[in-house]
mmCIF file of C-alpha atoms (C1' of nucleotides) in Angstrom:
data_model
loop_
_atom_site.group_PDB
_atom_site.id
_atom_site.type_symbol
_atom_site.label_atom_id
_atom_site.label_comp_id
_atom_site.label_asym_id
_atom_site.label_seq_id
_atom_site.Cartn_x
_atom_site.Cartn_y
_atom_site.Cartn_z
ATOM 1 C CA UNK A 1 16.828 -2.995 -16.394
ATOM 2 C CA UNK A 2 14.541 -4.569 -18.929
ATOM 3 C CA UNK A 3 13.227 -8.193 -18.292
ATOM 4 C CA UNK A 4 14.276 -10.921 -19.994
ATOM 5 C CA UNK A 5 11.104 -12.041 -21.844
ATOM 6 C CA UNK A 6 10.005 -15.486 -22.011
ATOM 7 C CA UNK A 7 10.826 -17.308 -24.800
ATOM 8 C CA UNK A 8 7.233 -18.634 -25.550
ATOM 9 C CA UNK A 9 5.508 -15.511 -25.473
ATOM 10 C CA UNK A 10 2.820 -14.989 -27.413
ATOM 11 C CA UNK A 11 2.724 -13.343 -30.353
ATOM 12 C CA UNK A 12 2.447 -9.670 -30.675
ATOM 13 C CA UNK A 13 -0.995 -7.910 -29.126
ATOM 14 C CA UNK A 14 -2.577 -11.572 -29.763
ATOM 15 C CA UNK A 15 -6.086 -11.275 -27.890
ATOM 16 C CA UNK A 16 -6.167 -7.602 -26.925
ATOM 17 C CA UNK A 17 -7.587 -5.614 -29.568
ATOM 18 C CA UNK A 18 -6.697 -1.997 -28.205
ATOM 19 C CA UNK A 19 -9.101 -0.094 -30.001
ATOM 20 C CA UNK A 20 -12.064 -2.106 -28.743
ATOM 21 C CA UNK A 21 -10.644 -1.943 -24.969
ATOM 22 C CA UNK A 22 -10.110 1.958 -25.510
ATOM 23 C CA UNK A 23 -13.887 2.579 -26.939
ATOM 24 C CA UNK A 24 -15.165 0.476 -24.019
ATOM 25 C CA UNK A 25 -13.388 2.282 -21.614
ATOM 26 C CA UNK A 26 -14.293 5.177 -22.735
ATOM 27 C CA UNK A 27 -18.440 4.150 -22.323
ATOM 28 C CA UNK A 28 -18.010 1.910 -19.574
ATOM 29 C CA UNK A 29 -15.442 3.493 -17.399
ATOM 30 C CA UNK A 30 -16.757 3.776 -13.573
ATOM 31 C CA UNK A 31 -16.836 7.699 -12.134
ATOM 32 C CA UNK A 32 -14.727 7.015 -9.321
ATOM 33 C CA UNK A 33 -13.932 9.725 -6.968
ATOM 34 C CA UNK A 34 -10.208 9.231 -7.399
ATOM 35 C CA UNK A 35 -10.032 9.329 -11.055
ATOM 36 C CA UNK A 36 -11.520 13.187 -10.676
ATOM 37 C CA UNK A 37 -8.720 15.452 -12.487
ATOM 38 C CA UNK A 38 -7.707 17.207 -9.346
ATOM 39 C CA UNK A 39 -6.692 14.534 -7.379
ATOM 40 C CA UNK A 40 -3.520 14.134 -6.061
ATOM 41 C CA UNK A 41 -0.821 11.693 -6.134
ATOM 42 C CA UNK A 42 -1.212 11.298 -2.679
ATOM 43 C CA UNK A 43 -4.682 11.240 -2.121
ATOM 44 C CA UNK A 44 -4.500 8.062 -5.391
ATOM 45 C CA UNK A 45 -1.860 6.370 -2.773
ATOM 46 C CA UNK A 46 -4.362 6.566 0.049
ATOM 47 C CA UNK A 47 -6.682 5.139 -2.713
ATOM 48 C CA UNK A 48 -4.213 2.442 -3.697
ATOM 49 C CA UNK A 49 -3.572 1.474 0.449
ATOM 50 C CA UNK A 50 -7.215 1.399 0.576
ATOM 51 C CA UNK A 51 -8.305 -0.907 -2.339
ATOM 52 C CA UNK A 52 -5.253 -3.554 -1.448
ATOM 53 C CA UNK A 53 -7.428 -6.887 -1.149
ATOM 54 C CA UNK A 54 -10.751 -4.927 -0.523
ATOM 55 C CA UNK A 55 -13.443 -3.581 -2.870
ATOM 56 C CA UNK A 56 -14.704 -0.223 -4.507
ATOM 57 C CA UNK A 57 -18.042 -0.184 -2.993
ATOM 58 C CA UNK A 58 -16.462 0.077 0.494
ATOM 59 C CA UNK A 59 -13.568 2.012 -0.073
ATOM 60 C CA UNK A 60 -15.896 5.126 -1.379
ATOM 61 C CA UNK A 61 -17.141 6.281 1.140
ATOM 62 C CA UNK A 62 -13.770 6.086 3.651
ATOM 63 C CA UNK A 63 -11.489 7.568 1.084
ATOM 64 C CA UNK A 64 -14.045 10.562 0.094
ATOM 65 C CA UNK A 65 -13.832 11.423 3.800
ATOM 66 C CA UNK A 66 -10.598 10.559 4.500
ATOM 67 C CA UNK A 67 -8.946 13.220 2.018
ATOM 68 C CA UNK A 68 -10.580 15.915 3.319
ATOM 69 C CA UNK A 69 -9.451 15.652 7.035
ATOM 70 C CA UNK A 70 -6.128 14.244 5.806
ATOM 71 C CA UNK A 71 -5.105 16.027 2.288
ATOM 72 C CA UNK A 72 -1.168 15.845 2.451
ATOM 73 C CA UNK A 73 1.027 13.426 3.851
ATOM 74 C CA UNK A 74 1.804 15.754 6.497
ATOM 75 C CA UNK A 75 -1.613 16.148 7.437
ATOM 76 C CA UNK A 76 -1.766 12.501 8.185
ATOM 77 C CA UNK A 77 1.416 12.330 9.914
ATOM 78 C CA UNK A 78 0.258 14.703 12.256
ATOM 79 C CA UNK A 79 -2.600 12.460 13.198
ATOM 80 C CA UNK A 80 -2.697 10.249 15.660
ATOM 81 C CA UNK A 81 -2.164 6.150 14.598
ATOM 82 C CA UNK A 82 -5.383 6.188 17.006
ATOM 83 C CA UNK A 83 -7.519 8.614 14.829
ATOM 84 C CA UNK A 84 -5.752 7.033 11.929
ATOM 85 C CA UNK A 85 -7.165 3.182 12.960
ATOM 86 C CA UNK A 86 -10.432 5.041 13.983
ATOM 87 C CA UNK A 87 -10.862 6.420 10.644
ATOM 88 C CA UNK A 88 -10.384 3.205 8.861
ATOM 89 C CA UNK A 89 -13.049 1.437 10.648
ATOM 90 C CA UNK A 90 -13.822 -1.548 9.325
ATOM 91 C CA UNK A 91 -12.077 -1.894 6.567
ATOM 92 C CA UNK A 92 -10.620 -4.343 7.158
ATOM 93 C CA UNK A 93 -6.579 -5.550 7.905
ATOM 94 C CA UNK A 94 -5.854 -2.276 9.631
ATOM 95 C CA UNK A 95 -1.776 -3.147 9.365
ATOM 96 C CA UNK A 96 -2.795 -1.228 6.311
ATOM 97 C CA UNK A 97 -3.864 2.005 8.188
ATOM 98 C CA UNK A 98 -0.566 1.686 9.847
ATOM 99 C CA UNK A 99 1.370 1.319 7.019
ATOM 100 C CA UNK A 100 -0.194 4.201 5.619
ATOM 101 C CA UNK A 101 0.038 6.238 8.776
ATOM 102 C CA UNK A 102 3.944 5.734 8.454
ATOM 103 C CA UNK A 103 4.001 5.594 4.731
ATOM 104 C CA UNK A 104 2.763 9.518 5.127
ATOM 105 C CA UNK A 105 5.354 10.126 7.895
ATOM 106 C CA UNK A 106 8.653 9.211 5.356
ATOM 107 C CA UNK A 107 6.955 11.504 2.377
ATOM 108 C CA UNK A 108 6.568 14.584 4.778
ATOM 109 C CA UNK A 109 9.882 13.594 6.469
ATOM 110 C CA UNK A 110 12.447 12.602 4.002
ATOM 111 C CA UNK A 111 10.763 13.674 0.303
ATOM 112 C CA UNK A 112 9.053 17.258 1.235
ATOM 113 C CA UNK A 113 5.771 16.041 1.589
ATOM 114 C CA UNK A 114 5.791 15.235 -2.430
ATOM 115 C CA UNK A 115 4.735 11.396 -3.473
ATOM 116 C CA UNK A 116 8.119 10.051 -5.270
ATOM 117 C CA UNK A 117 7.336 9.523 -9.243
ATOM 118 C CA UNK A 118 9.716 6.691 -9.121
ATOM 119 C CA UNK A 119 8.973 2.926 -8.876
ATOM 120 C CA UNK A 120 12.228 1.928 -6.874
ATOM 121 C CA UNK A 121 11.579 4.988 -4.476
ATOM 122 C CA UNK A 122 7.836 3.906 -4.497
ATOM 123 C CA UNK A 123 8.322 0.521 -3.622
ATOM 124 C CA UNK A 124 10.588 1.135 -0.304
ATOM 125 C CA UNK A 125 7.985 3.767 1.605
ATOM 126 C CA UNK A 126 5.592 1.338 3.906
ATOM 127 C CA UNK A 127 3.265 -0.585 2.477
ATOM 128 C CA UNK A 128 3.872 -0.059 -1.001
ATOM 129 C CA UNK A 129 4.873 -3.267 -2.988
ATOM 130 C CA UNK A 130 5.092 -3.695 -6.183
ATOM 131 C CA UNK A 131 1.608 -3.117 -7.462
ATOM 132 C CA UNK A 132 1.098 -0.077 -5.050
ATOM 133 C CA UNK A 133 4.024 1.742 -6.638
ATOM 134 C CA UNK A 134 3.487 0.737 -10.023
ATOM 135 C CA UNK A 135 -0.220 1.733 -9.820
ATOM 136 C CA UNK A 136 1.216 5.762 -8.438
ATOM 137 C CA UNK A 137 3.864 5.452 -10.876
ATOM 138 C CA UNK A 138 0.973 5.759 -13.444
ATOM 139 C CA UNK A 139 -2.182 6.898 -12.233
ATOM 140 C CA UNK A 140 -0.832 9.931 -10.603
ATOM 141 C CA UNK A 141 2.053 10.520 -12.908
ATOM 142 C CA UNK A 142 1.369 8.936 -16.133
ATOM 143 C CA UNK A 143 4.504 7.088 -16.260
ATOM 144 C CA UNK A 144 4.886 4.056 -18.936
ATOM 145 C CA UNK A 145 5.173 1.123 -16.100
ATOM 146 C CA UNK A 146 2.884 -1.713 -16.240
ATOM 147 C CA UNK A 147 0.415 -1.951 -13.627
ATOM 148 C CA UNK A 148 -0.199 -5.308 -12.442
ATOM 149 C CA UNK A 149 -3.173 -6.377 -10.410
ATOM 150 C CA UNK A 150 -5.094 -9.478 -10.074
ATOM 151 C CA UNK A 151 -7.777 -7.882 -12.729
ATOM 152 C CA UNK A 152 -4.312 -7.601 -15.003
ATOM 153 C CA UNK A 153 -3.475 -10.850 -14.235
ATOM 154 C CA UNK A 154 -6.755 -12.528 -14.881
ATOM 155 C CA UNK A 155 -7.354 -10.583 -18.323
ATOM 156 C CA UNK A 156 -4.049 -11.426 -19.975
ATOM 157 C CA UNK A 157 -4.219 -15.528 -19.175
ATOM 158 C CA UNK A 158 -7.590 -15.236 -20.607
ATOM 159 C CA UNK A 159 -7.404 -12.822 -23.606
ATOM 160 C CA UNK A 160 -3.415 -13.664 -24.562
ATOM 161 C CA UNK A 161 -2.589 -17.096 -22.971
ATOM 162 C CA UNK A 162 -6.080 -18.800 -23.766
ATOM 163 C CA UNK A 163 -6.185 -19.579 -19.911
ATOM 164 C CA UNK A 164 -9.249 -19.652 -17.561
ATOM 165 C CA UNK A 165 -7.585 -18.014 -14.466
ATOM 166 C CA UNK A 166 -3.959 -16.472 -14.624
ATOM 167 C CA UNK A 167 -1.389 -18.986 -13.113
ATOM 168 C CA UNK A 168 0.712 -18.388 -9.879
ATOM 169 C CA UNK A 169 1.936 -14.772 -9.556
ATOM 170 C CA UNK A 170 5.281 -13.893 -10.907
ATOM 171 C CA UNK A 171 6.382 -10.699 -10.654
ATOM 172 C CA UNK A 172 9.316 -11.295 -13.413
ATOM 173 C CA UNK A 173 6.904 -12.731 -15.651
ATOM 174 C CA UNK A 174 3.644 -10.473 -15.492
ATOM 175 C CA UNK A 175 5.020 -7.350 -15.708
ATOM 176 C CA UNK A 176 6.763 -9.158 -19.237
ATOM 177 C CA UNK A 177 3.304 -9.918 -20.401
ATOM 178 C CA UNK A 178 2.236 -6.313 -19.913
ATOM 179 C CA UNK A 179 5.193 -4.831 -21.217
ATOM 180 C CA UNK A 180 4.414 -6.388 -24.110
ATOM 181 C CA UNK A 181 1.471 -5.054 -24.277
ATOM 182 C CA UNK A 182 2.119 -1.737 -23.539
ATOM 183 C CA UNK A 183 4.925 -1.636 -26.331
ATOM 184 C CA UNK A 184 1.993 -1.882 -28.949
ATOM 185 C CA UNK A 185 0.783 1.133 -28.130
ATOM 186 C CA UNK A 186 0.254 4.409 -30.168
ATOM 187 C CA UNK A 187 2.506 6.401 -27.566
ATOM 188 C CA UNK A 188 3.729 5.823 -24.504
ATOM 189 C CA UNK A 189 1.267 8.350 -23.041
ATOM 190 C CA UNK A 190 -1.471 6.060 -23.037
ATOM 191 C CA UNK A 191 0.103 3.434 -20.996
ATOM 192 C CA UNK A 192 -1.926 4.531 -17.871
ATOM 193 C CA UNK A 193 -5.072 4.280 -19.678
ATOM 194 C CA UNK A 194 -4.556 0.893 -21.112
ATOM 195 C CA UNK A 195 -3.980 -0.340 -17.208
ATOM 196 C CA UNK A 196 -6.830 1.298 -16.293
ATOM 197 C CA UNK A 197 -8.632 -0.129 -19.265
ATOM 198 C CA UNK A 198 -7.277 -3.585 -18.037
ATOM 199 C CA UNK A 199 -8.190 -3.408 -14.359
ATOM 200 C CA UNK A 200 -12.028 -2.342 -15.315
ATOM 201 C CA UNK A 201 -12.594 -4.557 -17.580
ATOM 202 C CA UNK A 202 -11.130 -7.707 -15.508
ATOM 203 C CA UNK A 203 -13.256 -5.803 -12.389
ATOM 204 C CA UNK A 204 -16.513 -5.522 -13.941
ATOM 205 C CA UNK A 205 -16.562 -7.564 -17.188
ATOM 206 C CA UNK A 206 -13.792 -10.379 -17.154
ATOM 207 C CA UNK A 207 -14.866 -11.075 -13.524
ATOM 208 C CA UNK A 208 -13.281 -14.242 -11.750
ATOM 209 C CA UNK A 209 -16.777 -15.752 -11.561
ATOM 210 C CA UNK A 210 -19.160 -15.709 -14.309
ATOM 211 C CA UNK A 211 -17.742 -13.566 -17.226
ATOM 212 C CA UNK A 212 -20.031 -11.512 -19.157
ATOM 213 C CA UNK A 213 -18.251 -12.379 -22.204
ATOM 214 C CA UNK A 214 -21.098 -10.950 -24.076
ATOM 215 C CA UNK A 215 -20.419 -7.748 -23.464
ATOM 216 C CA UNK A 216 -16.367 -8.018 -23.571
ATOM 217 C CA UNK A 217 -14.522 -6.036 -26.005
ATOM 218 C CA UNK A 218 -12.217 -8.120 -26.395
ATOM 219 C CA UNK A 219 -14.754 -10.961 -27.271
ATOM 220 C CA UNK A 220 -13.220 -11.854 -30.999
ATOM 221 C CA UNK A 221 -9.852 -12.082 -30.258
ATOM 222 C CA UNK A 222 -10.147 -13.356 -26.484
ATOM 223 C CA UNK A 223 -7.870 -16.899 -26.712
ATOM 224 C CA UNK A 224 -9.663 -18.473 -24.218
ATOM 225 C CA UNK A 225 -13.121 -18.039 -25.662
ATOM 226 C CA UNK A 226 -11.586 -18.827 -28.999
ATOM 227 C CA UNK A 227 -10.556 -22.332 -27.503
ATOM 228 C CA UNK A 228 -14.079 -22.851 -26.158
ATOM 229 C CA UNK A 229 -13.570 -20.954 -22.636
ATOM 230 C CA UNK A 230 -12.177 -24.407 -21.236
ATOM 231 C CA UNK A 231 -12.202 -25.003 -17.395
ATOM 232 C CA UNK A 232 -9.770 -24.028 -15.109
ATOM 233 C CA UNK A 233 -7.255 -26.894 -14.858
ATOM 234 C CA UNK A 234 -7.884 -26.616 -10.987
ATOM 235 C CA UNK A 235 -5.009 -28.607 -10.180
ATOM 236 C CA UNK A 236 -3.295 -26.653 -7.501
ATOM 237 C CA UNK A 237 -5.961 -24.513 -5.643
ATOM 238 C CA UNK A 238 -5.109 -24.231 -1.964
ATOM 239 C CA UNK A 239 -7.979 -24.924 0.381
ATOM 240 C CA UNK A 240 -10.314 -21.782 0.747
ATOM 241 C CA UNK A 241 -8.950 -19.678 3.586
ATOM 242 C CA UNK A 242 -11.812 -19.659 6.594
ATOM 243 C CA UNK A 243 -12.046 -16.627 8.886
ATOM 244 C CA UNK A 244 -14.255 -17.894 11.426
ATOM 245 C CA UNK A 245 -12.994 -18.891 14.663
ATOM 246 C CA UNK A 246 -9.277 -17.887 13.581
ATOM 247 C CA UNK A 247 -6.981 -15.622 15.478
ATOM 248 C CA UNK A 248 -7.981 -12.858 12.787
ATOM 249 C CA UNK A 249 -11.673 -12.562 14.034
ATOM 250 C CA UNK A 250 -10.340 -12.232 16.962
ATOM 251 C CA UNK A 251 -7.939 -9.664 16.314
ATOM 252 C CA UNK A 252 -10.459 -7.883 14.388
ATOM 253 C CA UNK A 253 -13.496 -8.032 17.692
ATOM 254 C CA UNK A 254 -10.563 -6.784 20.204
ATOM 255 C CA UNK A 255 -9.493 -3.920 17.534
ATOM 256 C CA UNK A 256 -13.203 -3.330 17.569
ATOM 257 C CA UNK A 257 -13.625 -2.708 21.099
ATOM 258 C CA UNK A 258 -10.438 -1.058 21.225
ATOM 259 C CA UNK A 259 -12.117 1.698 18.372
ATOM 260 C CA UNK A 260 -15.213 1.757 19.938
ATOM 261 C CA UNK A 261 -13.746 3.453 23.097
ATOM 262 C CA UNK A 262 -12.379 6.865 23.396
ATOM 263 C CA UNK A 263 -10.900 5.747 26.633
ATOM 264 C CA UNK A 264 -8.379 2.964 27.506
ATOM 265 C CA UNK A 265 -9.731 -0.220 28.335
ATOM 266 C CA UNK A 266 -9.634 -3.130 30.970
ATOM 267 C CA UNK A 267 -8.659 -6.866 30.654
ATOM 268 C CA UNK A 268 -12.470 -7.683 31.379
ATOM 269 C CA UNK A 269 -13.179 -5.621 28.682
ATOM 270 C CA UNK A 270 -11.164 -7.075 26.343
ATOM 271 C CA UNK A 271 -12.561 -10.445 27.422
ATOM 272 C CA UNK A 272 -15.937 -9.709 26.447
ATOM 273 C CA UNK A 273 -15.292 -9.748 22.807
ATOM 274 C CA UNK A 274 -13.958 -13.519 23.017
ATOM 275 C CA UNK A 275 -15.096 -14.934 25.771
ATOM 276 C CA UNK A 276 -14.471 -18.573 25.881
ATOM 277 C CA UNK A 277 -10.876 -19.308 24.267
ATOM 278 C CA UNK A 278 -8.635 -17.393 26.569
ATOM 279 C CA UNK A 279 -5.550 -18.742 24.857
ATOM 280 C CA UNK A 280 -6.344 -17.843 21.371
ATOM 281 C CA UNK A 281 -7.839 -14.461 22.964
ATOM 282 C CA UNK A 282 -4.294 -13.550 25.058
ATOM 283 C CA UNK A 283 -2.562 -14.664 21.634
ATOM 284 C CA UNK A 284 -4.084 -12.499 19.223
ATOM 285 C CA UNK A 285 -3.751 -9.904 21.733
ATOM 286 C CA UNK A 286 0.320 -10.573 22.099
ATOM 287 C CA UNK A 287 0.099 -10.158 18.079
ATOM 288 C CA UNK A 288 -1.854 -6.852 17.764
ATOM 289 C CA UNK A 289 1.259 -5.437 20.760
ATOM 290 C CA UNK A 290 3.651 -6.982 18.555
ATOM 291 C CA UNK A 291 2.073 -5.100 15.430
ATOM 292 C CA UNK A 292 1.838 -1.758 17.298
ATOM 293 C CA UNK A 293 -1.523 -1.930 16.605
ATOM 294 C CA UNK A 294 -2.414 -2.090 20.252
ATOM 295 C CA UNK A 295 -0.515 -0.820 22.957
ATOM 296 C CA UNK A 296 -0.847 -1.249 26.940
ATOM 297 C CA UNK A 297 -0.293 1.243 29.377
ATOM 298 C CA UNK A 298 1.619 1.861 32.374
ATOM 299 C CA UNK A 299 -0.976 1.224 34.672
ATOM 300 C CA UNK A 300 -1.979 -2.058 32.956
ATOM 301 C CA UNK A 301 -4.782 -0.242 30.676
ATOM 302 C CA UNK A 302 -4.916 -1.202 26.311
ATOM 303 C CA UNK A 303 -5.783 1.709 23.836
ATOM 304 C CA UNK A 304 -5.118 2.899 20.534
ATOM 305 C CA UNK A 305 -1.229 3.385 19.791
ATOM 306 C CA UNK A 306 -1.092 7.692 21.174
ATOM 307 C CA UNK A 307 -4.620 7.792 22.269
ATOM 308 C CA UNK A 308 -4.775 10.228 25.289
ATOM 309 C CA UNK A 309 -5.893 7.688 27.863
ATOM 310 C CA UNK A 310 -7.881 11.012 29.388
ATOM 311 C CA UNK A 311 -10.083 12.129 26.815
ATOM 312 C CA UNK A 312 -12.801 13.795 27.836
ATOM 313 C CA UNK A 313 -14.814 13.008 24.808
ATOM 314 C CA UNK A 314 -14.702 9.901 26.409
ATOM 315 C CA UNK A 315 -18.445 8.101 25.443
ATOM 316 C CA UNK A 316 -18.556 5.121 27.961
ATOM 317 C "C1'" DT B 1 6.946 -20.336 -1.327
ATOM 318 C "C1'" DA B 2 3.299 -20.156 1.522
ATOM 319 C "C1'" DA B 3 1.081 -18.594 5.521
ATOM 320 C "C1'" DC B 4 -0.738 -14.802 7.571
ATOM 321 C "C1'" DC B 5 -3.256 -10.521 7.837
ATOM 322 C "C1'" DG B 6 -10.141 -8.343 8.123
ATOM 323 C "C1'" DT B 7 -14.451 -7.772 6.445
ATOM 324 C "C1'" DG B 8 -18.745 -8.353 4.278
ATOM 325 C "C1'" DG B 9 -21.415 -8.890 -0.110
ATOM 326 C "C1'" DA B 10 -22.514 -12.199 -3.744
ATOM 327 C "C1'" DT B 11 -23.645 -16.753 -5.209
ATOM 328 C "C1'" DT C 1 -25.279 -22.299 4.928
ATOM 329 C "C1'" DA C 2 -20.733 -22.463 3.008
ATOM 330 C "C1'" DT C 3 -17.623 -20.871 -0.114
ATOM 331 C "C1'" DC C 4 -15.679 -17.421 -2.995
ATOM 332 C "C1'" DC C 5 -13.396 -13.345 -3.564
ATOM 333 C "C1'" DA C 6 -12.077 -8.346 -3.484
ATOM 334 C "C1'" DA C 7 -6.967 -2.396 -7.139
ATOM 335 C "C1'" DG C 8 -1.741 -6.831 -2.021
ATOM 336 C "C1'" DG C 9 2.115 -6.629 1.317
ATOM 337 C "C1'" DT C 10 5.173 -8.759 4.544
ATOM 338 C "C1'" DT C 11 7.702 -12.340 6.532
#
DNA sequence: TAACCGTGGAT
DNA sequence: TATCCAAGGTT
């Protein structure tokens, strides 16, 4: 079960001085809705699924809504994937609101509507990969696992491996690094502190452009700003990814109509939100069918996966 | 491994 | 204006 730990690894603790990162934390921490007390494992899941690859200032004001309609896992299994993508709005890749949707559907199902506490049960429900159940795993139920993010990631290659940006993920050799860490500590109690610790400081201090080293608690023994804070090495970064013009806007402005309309649509109206590449258009459309994201009726009609094609809320 | 999957604010 | 980047997961 334990890793095998690289051979070079650092030495002990070298660049995190805990007691520094604790007292921060404990000034600088960010009131965040799902750090309240009484919040539930799964309401932090629905957190986690929301904050995959998008930030805090637009996940706030879903998720405070979002827990109240849906509280349990059963409550948002008994929702329809069509109120579920409604809900989600704009937040962007809505496989997540899916996943979620279905993620909810095995807890009430097959675990009695209770999150599993367990990172191998965490990390088969949909959705949930290995920083997903690792972040449950300890936020909602304080278990010793490290927690892994790209905040994590960043913070250690700077602070332990004197490194400007961490290195290509690997899963085998990150969670190592934080194991490591998390074996200095007082008791194993505080482990889910520490990775909170971690992920706030790499989200609002140890930022991946322009660090406010200044303010950093980790400042004297940080290896990287001991070595000068050289540049990334920048050898291997892939071309930025664009969005414009690529089948995912396009996805995204037919999933827009498709929200926007309480009643199943038409072709034409489909071909109003991308009008002049009718290949790319029918292809992205083929993809969101594929992803049961979409789904087309009998009579020829697209909607929202169980949307009642008849609803007479209907706002056209 | 690398490509793919949305969206919008910051720089 | 263009690029970066944000609590990743899946294939």
């Amino acid at each position: 079960m334990p890793d095998i730990l690289p051979v070079n690894r650092p030495p002990c603790g070298a660049g995190i001085e805990f007691n520094e990162l604790f007292n921060w934390f404990a000034v600088a921490e960010r009131d965040l809705p799902w750090r309240a007390a009484d919040v539930t494992p799964w309401q932090i899941m629905v957190s986690e699924f929301m904050l995959q690859q998008t930030p805090v200032a637009r996940v706030l004001p879903i998720w405070t809504d979002w827990v109240v309609r849906w509280p349990t896992p059963s409550a948002t299994a008994s929702a329809t994937q069509a109120d579920v993508l409604r809900a989600w709005g704009k937040l962007g890749y809505p496989r997540r609101a899916k996943r979620l949707h279905e993620c909810a559907t095995v807890i009430a199902r097959d675990f009695a509507d209770v999150v599993p506490d367990e990172v191998d049960v965490l990390e088969q429900l949909p959705g949930v990969g290995s920083y997903t159940a690792r972040a449950v795993a300890s936020f909602a139920y304080r278990k010793p696992v490290p927690v892994v993010d790209t905040n994590v990631r960043r913070v250690v290659a700077r602070a332990v491996h004197g490194r400007a940006d961490a290195g290509a993920p690997s899963a085998r050799r990150d969670h190592a690094d934080v194991e490591a860490l998390l074996a200095l500590l007082p008791t194993a109690d505080r482990a889910a502190r520490f990775s909170a610790a971690l992920m706030e400081l790499g989200a609002i201090v140890c930022t991946a452009r322009a660090p406010r080293c200044g303010g950093c608690p980790l400042r004297n023994g940080c290896r990287w700003r001991l070595a000068g804070s050289p540049p990334a090495t920048g050898q291997q970064r892939r071309p930025a990814q664009r969005y414009a013009g690529t089948d995912r806007q396009v996805r995204g402005r037919l999933l827009d109509v498709l929200r926007d309309n309480a009643v199943a649509v038409t072709r034409a109206d489909l071909d109003v939100a991308w009008p002049v590449d009718a290949v790319q258009r029918e292809r992205a459309l083929a993809s969101l069918l594929d992803d049961g994201l979409v789904e087309q009726l009998a009579d020829g009609l697209f909607a929202l996966p169980g949307q009642d094609r008849n609803d007479s809320t209907a706002s056209r």
